[in-house]
Coordinates of C-alpha atoms in Angstrom, one line a residue:
Chain Q
X1 CA 0.5 23.6 -16.8
X2 CA 1.2 20.1 -18.0
X3 CA -0.2 17.0 -16.5
X4 CA 1.9 14.4 -14.6
X5 CA 4.0 12.2 -16.9
X6 CA 2.3 9.5 -18.9
X7 CA 4.4 6.8 -17.3
X8 CA 2.5 4.6 -14.9
X9 CA 2.2 6.3 -11.6
X10 CA 2.9 4.6 -8.4
X11 CA -0.4 5.0 -6.7
X12 CA -2.1 2.7 -4.3
X13 CA -5.6 2.5 -2.9
X14 CA -4.4 1.0 0.4
X15 CA -0.8 1.1 1.5
X16 CA -0.7 -2.5 2.8
X17 CA 3.1 -2.6 2.9
X18 CA 3.1 0.5 5.1
X19 CA 0.5 -0.9 7.5
X20 CA 2.4 -4.1 7.7
X21 CA 5.7 -2.3 8.4
X22 CA 4.2 -0.4 11.3
X23 CA 2.4 -3.5 12.7
X24 CA 5.5 -5.5 12.5
X25 CA 7.6 -2.8 14.1
X26 CA 5.1 -2.5 17.0
X27 CA 5.1 -6.2 17.6
X28 CA 8.9 -6.3 17.5
X29 CA 9.0 -3.7 20.1
X30 CA 6.9 -5.9 22.4
X31 CA 9.0 -8.9 21.6
X32 CA 12.1 -7.1 22.9
X33 CA 10.5 -7.0 26.3
X34 CA 8.6 -10.3 25.9
X35 CA 9.3 -11.6 29.4
X36 CA 8.2 -8.4 31.0
X37 CA 5.1 -8.3 28.8
X38 CA 4.0 -11.8 29.6
X39 CA 5.4 -12.5 33.1
X40 CA 3.5 -9.5 34.5
X41 CA 0.0 -10.8 33.6
X42 CA 0.9 -14.3 34.6
X43 CA 2.2 -13.3 38.1
X44 CA -0.6 -10.8 38.6
X45 CA -3.3 -13.4 37.7
X46 CA -1.7 -16.0 39.9
X47 CA -1.6 -13.5 42.8
X48 CA -5.3 -12.6 42.4
X49 CA -6.3 -16.3 42.3
X50 CA -4.2 -17.1 45.4
X51 CA -5.6 -14.1 47.4
X52 CA -9.2 -14.0 46.2
X53 CA -9.9 -17.6 45.7
X54 CA -7.9 -19.5 48.2
X55 CA -8.0 -17.0 51.0
X56 CA -11.2 -14.9 50.6
X57 CA -13.2 -16.7 47.9
X58 CA -14.3 -19.6 50.1
X59 CA -16.1 -17.0 52.4
X60 CA -17.8 -15.2 49.5
X61 CA -21.5 -16.0 49.0
X62 CA -22.0 -17.3 45.5
X63 CA -25.4 -17.3 43.9
X64 CA -24.1 -17.3 40.3
X65 CA -23.7 -21.0 40.2
X66 CA -20.0 -20.9 39.5
X67 CA -17.0 -20.9 41.9
X68 CA -15.7 -17.5 42.9
X69 CA -12.5 -18.1 41.0
X70 CA -14.4 -18.8 37.9
X71 CA -16.6 -15.8 38.6
X72 CA -13.7 -13.3 38.7
X73 CA -11.8 -14.7 35.7
X74 CA -13.7 -12.7 33.1
X75 CA -13.3 -9.6 35.2
X76 CA -9.6 -10.2 35.6
X77 CA -9.2 -10.7 31.8
X78 CA -11.2 -7.5 31.2
X79 CA -9.0 -5.5 33.7
X80 CA -5.9 -6.6 31.8
X81 CA -7.4 -6.1 28.4
X82 CA -8.5 -2.5 29.1
X83 CA -5.2 -1.4 30.8
X84 CA -3.0 -3.2 28.3
X85 CA -4.9 -2.0 25.2
X86 CA -4.7 1.6 26.4
X87 CA -1.0 1.5 27.5
X88 CA 0.1 -0.4 24.4
X89 CA -1.6 1.9 21.9
X90 CA -0.8 5.1 23.8
X91 CA 2.9 4.2 24.1
X92 CA 3.0 3.1 20.5
X93 CA 2.1 6.5 19.1
X94 CA 3.5 8.6 21.9
X95 CA 7.1 7.2 21.6
X96 CA 7.7 8.3 18.0
X97 CA 6.3 11.7 19.0
X98 CA 8.7 11.8 21.9
X99 CA 11.8 10.6 20.0
X100 CA 11.0 12.6 16.8
X101 CA 10.8 9.6 14.5
X102 CA 7.1 10.6 13.9
X103 CA 8.5 12.7 11.0
X104 CA 8.9 9.6 8.9
X105 CA 5.3 8.5 9.5
X106 CA 4.0 12.0 8.7
X107 CA 6.0 12.2 5.5
X108 CA 5.1 8.7 4.3
X109 CA 2.3 8.0 1.9
X110 CA 0.1 6.4 4.7
X111 CA -3.3 7.8 5.4
X112 CA -4.6 8.4 8.9
X113 CA -6.8 5.4 8.5
X114 CA -3.8 3.2 7.7
X115 CA -1.9 4.6 10.6
X116 CA -4.7 3.8 13.0
X117 CA -5.2 0.3 11.5
X118 CA -1.5 -0.4 12.0
X119 CA -1.1 1.0 15.6
X120 CA -4.5 -0.1 16.9
X121 CA -4.2 -3.5 15.3
X122 CA -0.8 -4.1 16.9
X123 CA -1.9 -2.9 20.3
X124 CA -5.1 -5.0 20.2
X125 CA -3.1 -8.0 19.1
X126 CA -0.8 -7.6 22.1
X127 CA -3.6 -7.2 24.6
X128 CA -5.5 -10.2 23.2
X129 CA -2.3 -12.3 23.6
X130 CA -2.2 -11.1 27.2
X131 CA -5.9 -12.0 27.7
X132 CA -5.2 -15.5 26.4
X133 CA -2.2 -15.9 28.6
X134 CA -4.4 -15.0 31.6
X135 CA -6.9 -17.6 30.6
X136 CA -4.2 -20.2 30.3
X137 CA -2.8 -19.3 33.7
X138 CA -6.3 -19.6 35.2
X139 CA -6.6 -23.0 33.6
X140 CA -3.7 -24.1 35.9
X141 CA -5.9 -23.3 38.9
X142 CA -9.3 -24.6 37.9
X143 CA -11.2 -26.2 35.0
X144 CA -12.3 -23.5 32.5
X145 CA -15.5 -23.7 30.5
X146 CA -16.7 -21.3 27.9
X147 CA -20.4 -21.6 27.1
X148 CA -20.4 -19.2 24.1
X149 CA -16.9 -19.2 22.6
X150 CA -17.8 -17.1 19.5
X151 CA -19.3 -14.4 21.7
X152 CA -16.3 -14.6 24.0
X153 CA -13.9 -14.1 21.2
X154 CA -16.1 -11.3 19.8
X155 CA -16.2 -9.4 23.1
X156 CA -12.4 -9.9 23.5
X157 CA -11.6 -8.5 20.1
X158 CA -14.2 -5.7 20.3
X159 CA -13.0 -4.6 23.7
X160 CA -9.3 -4.8 22.7
X161 CA -9.9 -2.7 19.6
X162 CA -12.1 -0.2 21.3
X163 CA -9.7 0.5 24.1
X164 CA -6.7 0.5 21.8
X165 CA -8.4 3.3 20.0
X166 CA -8.8 5.1 23.2
X167 CA -5.2 4.4 24.0
X168 CA -4.2 5.9 20.6
X169 CA -6.2 9.0 21.4
X170 CA -4.4 9.3 24.7
X171 CA -1.1 8.9 23.0
X172 CA -1.9 11.7 20.6
X173 CA -3.1 13.9 23.4
X174 CA -0.4 13.3 26.0
X175 CA 2.4 15.8 26.3
X176 CA 4.5 13.8 28.7
X177 CA 4.9 10.3 30.2
X178 CA 2.9 11.3 33.3
X179 CA -0.2 12.1 31.2
X180 CA 0.3 8.8 29.5
X181 CA -0.1 6.9 32.8
X182 CA -2.8 9.1 34.1
X183 CA -5.9 7.6 32.4
X184 CA -5.1 3.9 32.8
X185 CA -4.2 4.4 36.5
X186 CA -6.8 6.9 37.6
X187 CA -9.7 6.1 35.4
X188 CA -9.7 2.6 33.9
X189 CA -8.4 0.7 37.0
X190 CA -11.0 2.2 39.4
X191 CA -13.8 1.8 36.9
X192 CA -12.9 -1.8 36.4
X193 CA -12.6 -2.5 40.2
X194 CA -16.0 -0.8 40.7
X195 CA -17.5 -2.4 37.6
X196 CA -18.1 -5.8 39.0
X197 CA -14.8 -7.5 38.2
X198 CA -14.7 -9.1 41.7
X199 CA -18.4 -9.1 42.7
X200 CA -21.8 -9.3 41.3
X201 CA -23.4 -5.8 41.2
X202 CA -26.6 -7.5 42.5
X203 CA -24.8 -7.7 45.8
X204 CA -24.8 -3.9 46.1
X205 CA -27.4 -1.8 47.9
X206 CA -29.9 -0.6 45.3
X207 CA -28.7 3.1 45.3
X208 CA -25.1 2.0 44.6
X209 CA -26.4 -0.4 42.0
X210 CA -28.0 2.4 40.1
X211 CA -24.8 4.5 40.4
X212 CA -22.8 1.6 39.1
X213 CA -25.0 1.4 36.0
X214 CA -23.4 4.6 34.8
X215 CA -20.0 2.9 34.7
X216 CA -19.5 1.6 31.1
X217 CA -17.1 -1.0 32.2
X218 CA -19.9 -2.8 34.0
X219 CA -21.4 -3.7 30.7
X220 CA -18.2 -4.9 29.2
X221 CA -17.5 -7.2 32.1
X222 CA -21.1 -8.4 32.3
X223 CA -21.2 -9.3 28.7
X224 CA -17.9 -11.0 28.8
X225 CA -18.9 -13.0 31.8
X226 CA -22.2 -14.0 30.1
X227 CA -20.1 -15.5 27.2
X228 CA -18.4 -17.7 29.7
X229 CA -21.2 -18.9 31.9
X230 CA -24.5 -17.8 30.3
X231 CA -25.5 -15.7 33.3
X232 CA -25.0 -12.0 33.8
X233 CA -25.9 -9.0 35.9
X234 CA -27.2 -7.3 32.8
X235 CA -29.1 -8.5 29.7
X236 CA -26.6 -9.5 27.1
X237 CA -28.3 -7.3 24.5
X238 CA -27.8 -4.2 26.6
X239 CA -24.1 -5.2 27.2
X240 CA -23.6 -5.6 23.5
X241 CA -25.3 -2.4 22.6
X242 CA -23.2 -0.4 25.1
X243 CA -20.0 -2.0 24.0
X244 CA -20.8 -1.1 20.4
X245 CA -21.6 2.4 21.5
X246 CA -18.3 2.8 23.2
X247 CA -16.6 1.5 20.1
X248 CA -18.5 4.0 17.9
X249 CA -17.5 6.9 20.3
X250 CA -13.8 6.0 20.1
X251 CA -14.1 5.9 16.3
X252 CA -15.8 9.2 16.1
X253 CA -13.2 10.9 18.3
X254 CA -10.4 9.6 16.2
X255 CA -12.0 10.7 12.9
X256 CA -12.4 14.2 14.4
X257 CA -8.7 14.2 15.5
X258 CA -7.4 13.4 12.1
X259 CA -9.8 15.7 10.3
X260 CA -8.4 18.6 12.3
X261 CA -4.8 17.4 12.3
X262 CA -4.9 17.7 16.1
X263 CA -1.5 17.6 17.8
X264 CA 0.3 15.9 14.9
X265 CA 0.9 18.6 12.4
X266 CA 1.5 22.3 12.7
Chain X
X1 CA 5.9 24.1 -15.8
X2 CA 9.0 23.3 -17.8
X3 CA 9.5 19.7 -18.7
X4 CA 12.7 19.7 -16.5
X5 CA 11.2 20.9 -13.3
X6 CA 10.6 18.4 -10.6
X7 CA 9.3 20.7 -7.8
X8 CA 7.1 23.7 -8.4
X9 CA 6.2 26.0 -5.6
X10 CA 3.8 28.9 -6.1
X11 CA 2.7 31.5 -3.6
X12 CA 3.5 29.1 -0.8
X13 CA 3.1 30.7 2.6
X14 CA 3.0 29.5 6.2
X15 CA 1.9 31.3 9.4
X16 CA 2.0 29.1 12.5
X17 CA -0.7 29.0 15.1
X18 CA 1.4 31.2 17.3
X19 CA 1.2 34.0 14.7
X20 CA 4.7 33.5 13.5
X21 CA 5.0 34.2 9.8
X22 CA 7.6 31.6 8.9
X23 CA 7.2 31.8 5.1
X24 CA 6.0 34.7 3.1
X25 CA 4.5 33.8 -0.3
X26 CA 7.3 32.1 -2.2
X27 CA 7.7 31.0 -5.8
X28 CA 10.4 28.5 -6.7
X29 CA 11.1 25.9 -9.3
X30 CA 13.6 23.1 -8.8
X31 CA 15.0 21.3 -11.8
X32 CA 15.4 17.6 -12.4
X33 CA 18.8 16.2 -11.5
X34 CA 20.3 19.3 -9.9
X35 CA 21.7 19.9 -6.4
X36 CA 19.7 22.8 -5.0
X37 CA 20.8 24.6 -1.9
X38 CA 18.5 26.6 0.4
X39 CA 20.9 28.9 2.2
X40 CA 19.9 31.0 5.1
X41 CA 20.4 31.6 8.9
X42 CA 18.6 29.6 11.5
X43 CA 15.0 30.5 11.7
X44 CA 14.9 31.7 8.0
X45 CA 12.1 29.3 7.0
X46 CA 14.2 26.6 5.4
X47 CA 12.9 23.7 7.5
X48 CA 9.3 25.0 7.2
X49 CA 9.6 25.1 3.4
X50 CA 11.0 21.5 3.3
X51 CA 8.3 20.5 5.9
X52 CA 5.5 21.6 3.6
X53 CA 6.8 19.9 0.6
X54 CA 7.3 16.7 2.6
X55 CA 3.9 16.8 4.1
X56 CA 4.8 17.4 7.7
X57 CA 3.7 21.1 7.8
X58 CA 0.3 22.2 6.4
X59 CA 0.7 25.3 4.2
X60 CA -1.4 28.3 5.0
X61 CA -1.7 29.3 1.3
X62 CA -0.3 28.5 -2.1
X63 CA 0.7 25.2 -3.6
X64 CA 3.7 22.9 -3.9
X65 CA 3.9 20.1 -6.5
X66 CA 6.3 17.2 -6.9
X67 CA 6.5 15.9 -10.4
X68 CA 3.1 17.5 -11.0
X69 CA 1.4 16.1 -7.9
X70 CA 0.1 18.5 -5.4
X71 CA 1.5 17.8 -1.9
X72 CA -1.8 18.4 -0.2
X73 CA -4.4 17.1 -2.8
X74 CA -2.4 14.3 -4.2
X75 CA -0.4 13.8 -1.1
X76 CA 0.1 10.1 -1.6
X77 CA 1.4 10.3 -5.1
X78 CA 3.7 13.2 -4.1
X79 CA 5.1 11.5 -1.1
X80 CA 6.1 8.4 -2.9
X81 CA 8.5 10.5 -4.8
X82 CA 10.2 12.2 -1.9
X83 CA 12.9 11.0 0.6
X84 CA 13.5 13.2 3.6
X85 CA 16.6 13.3 5.8
X86 CA 15.7 15.3 8.9
X87 CA 18.0 17.7 10.7
X88 CA 17.9 15.9 14.0
X89 CA 19.3 12.4 14.4
X90 CA 15.9 10.9 15.0
X91 CA 16.2 7.1 14.6
X92 CA 15.0 4.2 16.6
X93 CA 18.0 3.4 18.7
X94 CA 17.0 -0.2 19.5
X95 CA 16.5 -1.2 15.9
X96 CA 19.2 -2.7 13.6
X97 CA 20.3 -0.8 10.5
X98 CA 18.8 -3.5 8.3
X99 CA 15.4 -3.5 10.1
X100 CA 15.0 0.2 10.1
X101 CA 15.8 0.7 6.4
X102 CA 13.4 -2.1 5.4
X103 CA 10.8 -0.6 7.7
X104 CA 11.1 2.7 5.8
X105 CA 10.8 0.9 2.5
X106 CA 7.6 -0.8 3.6
X107 CA 6.2 2.4 5.1
X108 CA 6.5 4.1 1.8
X109 CA 4.4 1.4 0.2
X110 CA 7.2 -0.6 -1.6
X111 CA 7.3 -4.4 -1.6
X112 CA 10.4 -5.9 0.0
X113 CA 13.5 -5.8 -2.2
X114 CA 16.6 -7.0 -0.3
X115 CA 18.9 -6.6 -3.3
X116 CA 18.0 -2.9 -3.6
X117 CA 18.4 -2.3 0.2
X118 CA 21.7 -4.0 0.1
X119 CA 22.9 -1.7 -2.7
X120 CA 21.8 1.4 -0.8
X121 CA 23.6 0.2 2.3
X122 CA 26.8 -0.7 0.4
X123 CA 26.8 2.7 -1.4
X124 CA 26.6 4.4 2.0
X125 CA 29.3 2.1 3.5
X126 CA 26.8 0.7 6.0
X127 CA 26.7 -2.9 4.8
X128 CA 29.2 -4.1 7.4
X129 CA 27.0 -2.5 10.0
X130 CA 23.7 -3.9 8.9
X131 CA 23.2 -6.1 11.9
X132 CA 24.3 -3.5 14.5
X133 CA 21.9 -1.6 16.7
X134 CA 21.7 2.0 15.7
X135 CA 22.6 3.2 19.2
X136 CA 26.0 1.6 18.8
X137 CA 26.8 3.8 15.7
X138 CA 28.7 7.1 15.6
X139 CA 26.9 10.3 14.7
X140 CA 28.1 10.3 11.1
X141 CA 26.9 6.7 10.7
X142 CA 23.6 7.5 12.2
X143 CA 23.2 10.3 9.6
X144 CA 24.0 7.8 6.9
X145 CA 21.3 5.5 8.2
X146 CA 18.9 8.4 7.9
X147 CA 20.0 8.8 4.3
X148 CA 19.6 5.1 3.6
X149 CA 16.1 5.2 5.1
X150 CA 15.2 8.2 2.9
X151 CA 16.5 6.3 -0.2
X152 CA 14.9 3.0 0.7
X153 CA 11.8 3.6 -1.5
X154 CA 13.7 4.8 -4.6
X155 CA 12.6 8.5 -4.5
X156 CA 13.2 10.9 -7.3
X157 CA 13.9 13.8 -4.9
X158 CA 15.9 13.7 -1.8
X159 CA 15.6 16.5 0.9
X160 CA 18.6 16.9 3.2
X161 CA 17.9 19.3 6.1
X162 CA 21.2 20.6 7.4
X163 CA 23.2 17.5 6.3
X164 CA 26.4 18.5 8.0
X165 CA 25.0 19.9 11.3
X166 CA 27.0 18.5 14.1
X167 CA 29.3 16.5 11.7
X168 CA 33.1 16.9 11.8
X169 CA 35.1 18.1 8.8
X170 CA 36.1 14.7 7.6
X171 CA 32.6 13.4 7.7
X172 CA 31.3 16.5 6.1
X173 CA 33.6 15.8 3.1
X174 CA 32.3 12.2 3.0
X175 CA 28.7 13.5 3.1
X176 CA 29.3 15.8 0.2
X177 CA 30.9 13.0 -1.8
X178 CA 27.9 10.8 -1.0
X179 CA 25.5 13.5 -2.2
X180 CA 27.4 14.0 -5.5
X181 CA 27.3 10.3 -6.1
X182 CA 23.5 10.3 -5.5
X183 CA 23.1 13.1 -8.0
X184 CA 25.1 11.1 -10.6
X185 CA 22.5 8.3 -10.1
X186 CA 19.8 10.6 -11.2
X187 CA 18.3 11.8 -7.8
X188 CA 17.4 15.5 -7.5
X189 CA 18.8 16.8 -4.3
X190 CA 17.5 19.7 -2.2
X191 CA 19.6 20.6 0.8
X192 CA 19.4 23.3 3.4
X193 CA 22.4 24.8 5.1
X194 CA 23.6 27.8 6.9
X195 CA 27.2 27.2 5.8
X196 CA 28.0 29.2 2.7
X197 CA 31.0 26.9 1.9
X198 CA 28.6 24.0 1.9
X199 CA 26.3 25.6 -0.6
X200 CA 29.3 26.8 -2.6
X201 CA 31.0 23.4 -2.7
X202 CA 28.0 21.3 -3.6
X203 CA 25.1 23.2 -5.2
X204 CA 24.3 23.8 -8.8
X205 CA 21.9 26.5 -7.8
X206 CA 21.4 28.4 -4.6
X207 CA 18.4 30.1 -3.1
X208 CA 19.1 32.6 -0.3
X209 CA 16.3 32.7 2.2
X210 CA 16.0 35.1 5.1
X211 CA 13.0 35.9 7.4
X212 CA 10.7 33.7 5.3
X213 CA 11.6 35.5 2.0
X214 CA 13.5 34.2 -1.0
X215 CA 16.0 37.0 -1.5
X216 CA 17.7 35.5 -4.6
X217 CA 17.7 32.3 -6.6
X218 CA 20.8 32.0 -8.9
X219 CA 23.2 29.6 -10.5
X220 CA 26.1 29.2 -8.0
X221 CA 28.7 30.6 -10.3
X222 CA 26.7 33.8 -11.0
X223 CA 25.9 34.2 -7.3
X224 CA 29.4 33.7 -6.1
X225 CA 30.7 36.2 -8.6
X226 CA 28.1 38.8 -7.5
X227 CA 28.9 38.3 -3.9
X228 CA 32.7 38.2 -3.8
X229 CA 33.0 36.2 -0.7
X230 CA 36.3 37.6 0.5
X231 CA 37.3 41.2 1.3
X232 CA 40.6 43.0 1.5
X233 CA 40.6 46.1 3.6
X234 CA 43.4 48.7 3.3
X235 CA 43.8 51.4 5.9
X236 CA 45.0 54.3 3.8
X237 CA 47.6 57.0 4.6
X238 CA 45.6 59.7 2.9
X239 CA 41.9 59.8 2.4
X240 CA 40.5 59.2 -1.1
X241 CA 37.6 61.4 -2.2
X242 CA 36.6 59.1 -5.0
X243 CA 37.7 55.8 -6.5
X244 CA 40.5 56.3 -9.1
X245 CA 39.3 55.5 -12.6
X246 CA 42.4 53.4 -13.1
X247 CA 41.0 50.9 -10.5
X248 CA 37.6 50.6 -12.2
X249 CA 38.2 46.9 -13.2
X250 CA 38.2 45.8 -9.6
X251 CA 35.2 45.4 -7.3
X252 CA 36.0 48.2 -4.8
X253 CA 34.4 50.3 -2.2
X254 CA 35.4 53.2 0.1
X255 CA 34.5 53.5 3.8
X256 CA 35.4 55.5 6.9
X257 CA 35.3 58.8 5.0
X258 CA 37.7 57.6 2.4
X259 CA 40.3 56.2 4.8
X260 CA 39.4 52.6 4.0
X261 CA 39.5 50.9 0.7
X262 CA 37.7 47.6 0.4
X263 CA 38.3 45.1 -2.4
X264 CA 35.8 42.2 -2.6
X265 CA 36.9 39.1 -4.5
X266 CA 36.2 35.4 -4.8
X267 CA 38.8 33.3 -3.1
X268 CA 39.2 30.8 -5.9
X269 CA 38.7 33.3 -8.7
X270 CA 42.3 33.9 -9.8
X271 CA 45.3 33.1 -7.6
X272 CA 47.2 36.2 -8.8
X273 CA 44.3 38.7 -8.5
X274 CA 45.3 39.9 -5.1
X275 CA 48.9 40.5 -5.9
X276 CA 48.0 42.2 -9.2
X277 CA 45.7 44.5 -7.3
X278 CA 48.3 45.4 -4.7
X279 CA 50.9 46.0 -7.5
X280 CA 48.4 48.4 -9.1
X281 CA 47.9 50.3 -5.9
X282 CA 51.6 50.7 -5.6
X283 CA 51.9 52.0 -9.1
X284 CA 49.3 54.6 -8.4
X285 CA 51.2 55.6 -5.3
X286 CA 48.4 54.9 -2.8
X287 CA 50.0 54.4 0.5
X288 CA 48.5 52.3 3.3
X289 CA 49.3 51.6 6.9
X290 CA 47.6 48.3 7.4
X291 CA 45.8 45.6 5.6
X292 CA 43.7 42.6 6.4
X293 CA 41.5 40.1 4.5
X294 CA 38.4 38.6 5.8
X295 CA 35.7 36.2 4.7
X296 CA 32.3 37.8 4.4
X297 CA 29.9 36.3 6.9
X298 CA 26.6 35.0 5.7
X299 CA 25.1 38.0 7.6
X300 CA 27.1 40.5 5.5
X301 CA 26.0 38.7 2.4
X302 CA 22.4 38.9 3.4
X303 CA 22.8 42.6 4.2
X304 CA 24.3 43.2 0.8
X305 CA 21.6 41.1 -0.9
X306 CA 18.7 42.7 1.0
X307 CA 20.3 46.1 0.3
X308 CA 20.4 45.3 -3.4
X309 CA 16.8 44.3 -3.4
X310 CA 15.5 47.5 -1.9

């Protein structure tokens, strides 16, 4: 059996054109619905501020040294970041499965890693943009200060990437649109609401406080809030470690999925 | 491997998780620059075979190579060389023609080349439609968009899975012309079809596949001659106990206890063959009460091929 021809072969270590093509495609998809993508977080954030700060916030005890509006801002950003990352990434990979255009991705010379980088990168980009829009909206209601901007950006990116990975996994797993909505609606939103987005977990009775510590979102919100104000319910080292652990878990699941060809190839 | 082969398939088999044996071990070689047709009924294993070579289906056993590159071990190198036009019209409806073809080119690792993409679109008469959203195009146009996508990265082999499924007669002719032009430009073409005319009109070589098995792989001319795709049936007045020796030069058969005489012939073979045959029958004084001609269905051809094999 002869070897491949001696002519230079078209081989690449990393298919950057392929990754860029998918990334651009995903962002273009978001741009088609740009007003819906951006108006939703702006309106939601404004509503939260009106309801929680103007109406209820003035009656909330505050021992964190910041106003209630400032206190809930990191939690609000996290809530959007988590749900947006998951829904962006899960739709991104579910849609081509649903319409059948996945055939092209599967037949293209793109590795699983490149596919993930492209889809997760695009989803994370979109949710970071939404996070920044929320921050800008909040700035219209009150002065914003960020004590540790580098940590703030790091938590923002790490969380966006981690939950985009989870979204990607959900998109691979889902067999219909209902399953796609299931996790963000029934898991992520409750965990975020109970994870100290709107209150300090120190305010809880000690039993519930202990229960709450099993909620991973607590650590994400606490770490993120620390990067704003330098105070947190939980030590920053612990928050960081748990955030990294969640990231590692998402990565491990996805490596396993691609090793087994799970739900993409027959 | 001969220097001319572009795809080599050896002992390739696929059994799906459900236990369905879609492909029994198959050996096949496809030559550079030819139009190769995989002919078979629905569910014969055509799409599975294409799917394996294109990397969408994982083989259970055996190997497939494209220009010497194994589709599993050297997947990346193999896939650069392949363009796939799927059976279903699966395109992103909200994208423009221009955007989706350039997307495909990037996906296959090629740097942007607007001149080349323009040429592909012009060749497929899509240039005027480049700014249109795909959902506004007709079915035939959508299929051409899929061909443009598959050609966007300058592949050396193009796979067309049922290119004329759901396409009207006029568009089918256009499609065949397009495919011939592509072959002239040096692209090897592998197409699947369940229309015998399609294979007959386009292919240089034909493989007949049924129930996951390759029944025959043959040059088109040889195969068509063997098959005789039309049949004349005579309802005789008197039964014949055996075929007369005077008729040995024709491809004949007896049925219904000698009451039916079948003459198999190729439609385009010789315009006068049929009248010569009937004249001969008359000379021999064989009387008949009725006659009809009919085109052999693909199923009949399979039956005869499978019969020959056993």
